[in-house]
Amino acid sequence: MHEDCLFCKIVRKDINAKEVLRDEHVVAFHDLNPQAPTHVLVIPTVHAEHLSEFAAQGNAAAADRLLSAAAEIGKQFGPNGYRVVINEGRDAGQSVFHLHAHVLAGRPLGWPPG
Ligand code: 5GP
Ligand code: ZN
């Protein structure tokens, strides 16, 4: 846990989020600034700044759950299809430095992304 991390605060319920799922490994909640009719963020309860750091730390059970939760939410909100995105670093536009997977659904999603 990181005292000042925005998403650790959501894990601790120090700040509110519109949650769709919570368990030992992950919390999922609606994005404050949605880029699609459904835009949910899935975060590990453990703090890691980036996907690469999270993976290197050997969080196998949490990594598995992050993916399965993203798929459950994608299927639930995007019966016609959904996209899972993880941004890492400046070029990818990462703005919150606690790993999160974006689950986007509810409209046709262009490819390639911007
Ligand atoms: P990134 O750009 O780092 O991949 O994504 C960060 C996401 O977090 C953005 O889509 C942004 O709208 C969302 N976000 C930032 N602050 C908050 C917040 O306090 N609550 C929620 N629910 N989403 C947030
Ligand atoms: Zn954090």
Tab-separated table of C-alpha atoms and ligand atoms in Angstrom:
chain	number	residue	atom	x	y	z
A	1	MET	CA	0.000	0.000	0.000
A	2	HIS	CA	1.194	3.465	-0.875
A	3	GLU	CA	-0.136	6.246	1.292
A	4	ASP	CA	-0.459	8.851	-1.466
A	5	CYS	CA	-1.475	6.604	-4.363
A	6	LEU	CA	-4.937	7.453	-5.735
A	7	PHE	CA	-5.847	3.850	-6.560
A	8	CYS	CA	-4.523	2.502	-3.238
A	9	LYS	CA	-6.987	4.972	-1.692
A	10	ILE	CA	-9.782	3.347	-3.714
A	11	VAL	CA	-8.599	-0.105	-2.520
A	12	ARG	CA	-8.713	1.182	1.084
A	13	LYS	CA	-12.085	2.912	0.447
A	14	ASP	CA	-10.533	6.217	1.502
A	15	ILE	CA	-12.061	7.669	-1.647
A	16	ASN	CA	-15.243	6.567	-3.368
A	17	ALA	CA	-15.506	4.771	-6.665
A	18	LYS	CA	-18.451	3.213	-8.475
A	19	GLU	CA	-17.352	-0.365	-7.889
A	20	VAL	CA	-18.456	-3.313	-10.000
A	21	LEU	CA	-16.310	-6.028	-8.387
A	22	ARG	CA	-14.051	-6.460	-5.365
A	23	ASP	CA	-12.191	-9.458	-3.981
A	24	GLU	CA	-8.846	-10.365	-2.420
A	25	HIS	CA	-6.845	-9.666	-5.574
A	26	VAL	CA	-8.649	-6.949	-7.545
A	27	VAL	CA	-11.017	-4.010	-7.403
A	28	ALA	CA	-12.936	-2.898	-10.509
A	29	PHE	CA	-14.738	0.425	-10.826
A	30	HIS	CA	-16.107	2.793	-13.458
A	31	ASP	CA	-13.665	5.324	-14.868
A	32	LEU	CA	-14.349	8.945	-13.867
A	33	ASN	CA	-13.852	10.107	-17.476
A	34	PRO	CA	-15.283	7.298	-19.616
A	35	GLN	CA	-14.021	6.873	-23.189
A	36	ALA	CA	-16.803	4.440	-24.140
A	37	PRO	CA	-20.342	3.676	-22.860
A	38	THR	CA	-18.660	1.167	-20.535
A	39	HIS	CA	-15.207	2.085	-19.230
A	40	VAL	CA	-14.187	0.088	-16.177
A	41	LEU	CA	-10.760	-0.007	-14.547
A	42	VAL	CA	-9.517	-3.238	-12.975
A	43	ILE	CA	-6.677	-2.801	-10.489
A	44	PRO	CA	-4.715	-5.205	-8.327
A	45	THR	CA	-5.132	-4.650	-4.582
A	46	VAL	CA	-1.344	-4.775	-4.319
A	47	HIS	CA	0.473	-1.598	-5.387
A	48	ALA	CA	2.659	-1.723	-8.501
A	49	GLU	CA	3.388	1.321	-10.652
A	50	HIS	CA	3.549	-0.523	-13.959
A	51	LEU	CA	2.658	-3.800	-15.620
A	52	SER	CA	6.365	-4.626	-15.980
A	53	GLU	CA	6.997	-4.082	-12.252
A	54	PHE	CA	3.892	-6.093	-11.305
A	55	ALA	CA	4.931	-8.973	-13.583
A	56	ALA	CA	8.522	-8.933	-12.331
A	57	GLN	CA	7.313	-9.179	-8.725
A	58	GLY	CA	5.777	-12.578	-9.472
A	59	ASN	CA	2.150	-11.782	-8.656
A	60	ALA	CA	0.890	-14.883	-10.445
A	61	ALA	CA	-2.420	-15.300	-8.606
A	62	ALA	CA	-3.214	-11.581	-8.786
A	63	ALA	CA	-2.214	-11.444	-12.475
A	64	ASP	CA	-4.493	-14.354	-13.240
A	65	ARG	CA	-7.371	-12.685	-11.425
A	66	LEU	CA	-6.724	-9.330	-13.133
A	67	LEU	CA	-7.204	-11.034	-16.500
A	68	SER	CA	-10.184	-13.153	-15.500
A	69	ALA	CA	-11.933	-10.164	-13.888
A	70	ALA	CA	-11.336	-8.078	-17.022
A	71	ALA	CA	-12.848	-10.879	-19.117
A	72	GLU	CA	-15.873	-11.234	-16.802
A	73	ILE	CA	-16.542	-7.503	-16.918
A	74	GLY	CA	-15.932	-7.368	-20.669
A	75	LYS	CA	-18.426	-10.183	-21.285
A	76	GLN	CA	-20.953	-8.606	-18.926
A	77	PHE	CA	-20.865	-5.090	-20.395
A	78	GLY	CA	-19.779	-5.899	-23.939
A	79	PRO	CA	-21.708	-8.873	-25.282
A	80	ASN	CA	-20.790	-7.738	-28.815
A	81	GLY	CA	-17.108	-7.271	-27.963
A	82	TYR	CA	-14.817	-5.389	-25.646
A	83	ARG	CA	-11.212	-4.241	-25.377
A	84	VAL	CA	-8.697	-4.507	-22.523
A	85	VAL	CA	-5.896	-1.926	-22.482
A	86	ILE	CA	-2.946	-1.392	-20.151
A	87	ASN	CA	-0.929	1.793	-20.649
A	88	GLU	CA	2.655	1.857	-19.416
A	89	GLY	CA	4.834	4.922	-19.490
A	90	ARG	CA	4.745	8.331	-21.129
A	91	ASP	CA	4.361	7.275	-24.749
A	92	ALA	CA	1.327	5.179	-23.840
A	93	GLY	CA	-0.221	8.055	-21.872
A	94	GLN	CA	-0.164	6.478	-18.411
A	95	SER	CA	-1.403	9.070	-15.933
A	96	VAL	CA	-2.049	7.080	-12.740
A	97	PHE	CA	0.902	5.088	-11.458
A	98	HIS	CA	-0.884	2.098	-9.976
A	99	LEU	CA	-1.364	-0.670	-12.533
A	100	HIS	CA	-4.827	-0.705	-14.080
A	101	ALA	CA	-6.473	-2.486	-16.985
A	102	HIS	CA	-9.058	-0.468	-18.915
A	103	VAL	CA	-12.099	-2.475	-20.045
A	104	LEU	CA	-13.892	-0.629	-22.849
A	105	ALA	CA	-17.191	-1.690	-24.397
A	106	GLY	CA	-20.514	-0.505	-25.738
A	107	ARG	CA	-19.481	0.904	-29.112
A	108	PRO	CA	-17.356	-0.160	-32.077
A	109	LEU	CA	-13.729	0.471	-31.096
A	110	GLY	CA	-11.394	1.764	-33.780
A	111	TRP	CA	-8.119	0.061	-34.635
A	112	PRO	CA	-5.279	0.949	-34.450
A	113	PRO	CA	-5.806	2.985	-31.258
A	114	GLY	CA	-4.413	6.518	-31.187
B	1	5GP	P1	-4.131	5.920	-17.595
B	1	5GP	O1	-4.125	7.182	-18.421
B	1	5GP	O2	-3.128	6.014	-16.464
B	1	5GP	O3	-4.002	4.670	-18.402
B	1	5GP	O4	-5.588	5.838	-16.960
B	1	5GP	C1	-5.952	6.456	-15.774
B	1	5GP	C2	-7.463	6.488	-15.756
B	1	5GP	O5	-7.886	6.762	-14.439
B	1	5GP	C3	-8.070	7.569	-16.654
B	1	5GP	O6	-8.935	6.965	-17.608
B	1	5GP	C4	-8.811	8.476	-15.672
B	1	5GP	O7	-10.029	8.972	-16.206
B	1	5GP	C5	-9.044	7.559	-14.484
B	1	5GP	N1	-9.128	8.231	-13.204
B	1	5GP	C6	-8.266	9.178	-12.729
B	1	5GP	N2	-8.612	9.533	-11.480
B	1	5GP	C7	-9.716	8.795	-11.163
B	1	5GP	C8	-10.519	8.714	-9.991
B	1	5GP	O8	-10.312	9.386	-8.973
B	1	5GP	N3	-11.568	7.849	-10.019
B	1	5GP	C9	-11.844	7.080	-11.126
B	1	5GP	N4	-12.902	6.267	-11.044
B	1	5GP	N5	-11.101	7.126	-12.233
B	1	5GP	C10	-10.047	7.969	-12.257
B	2	ZN	ZN	-1.248	2.184	-5.420
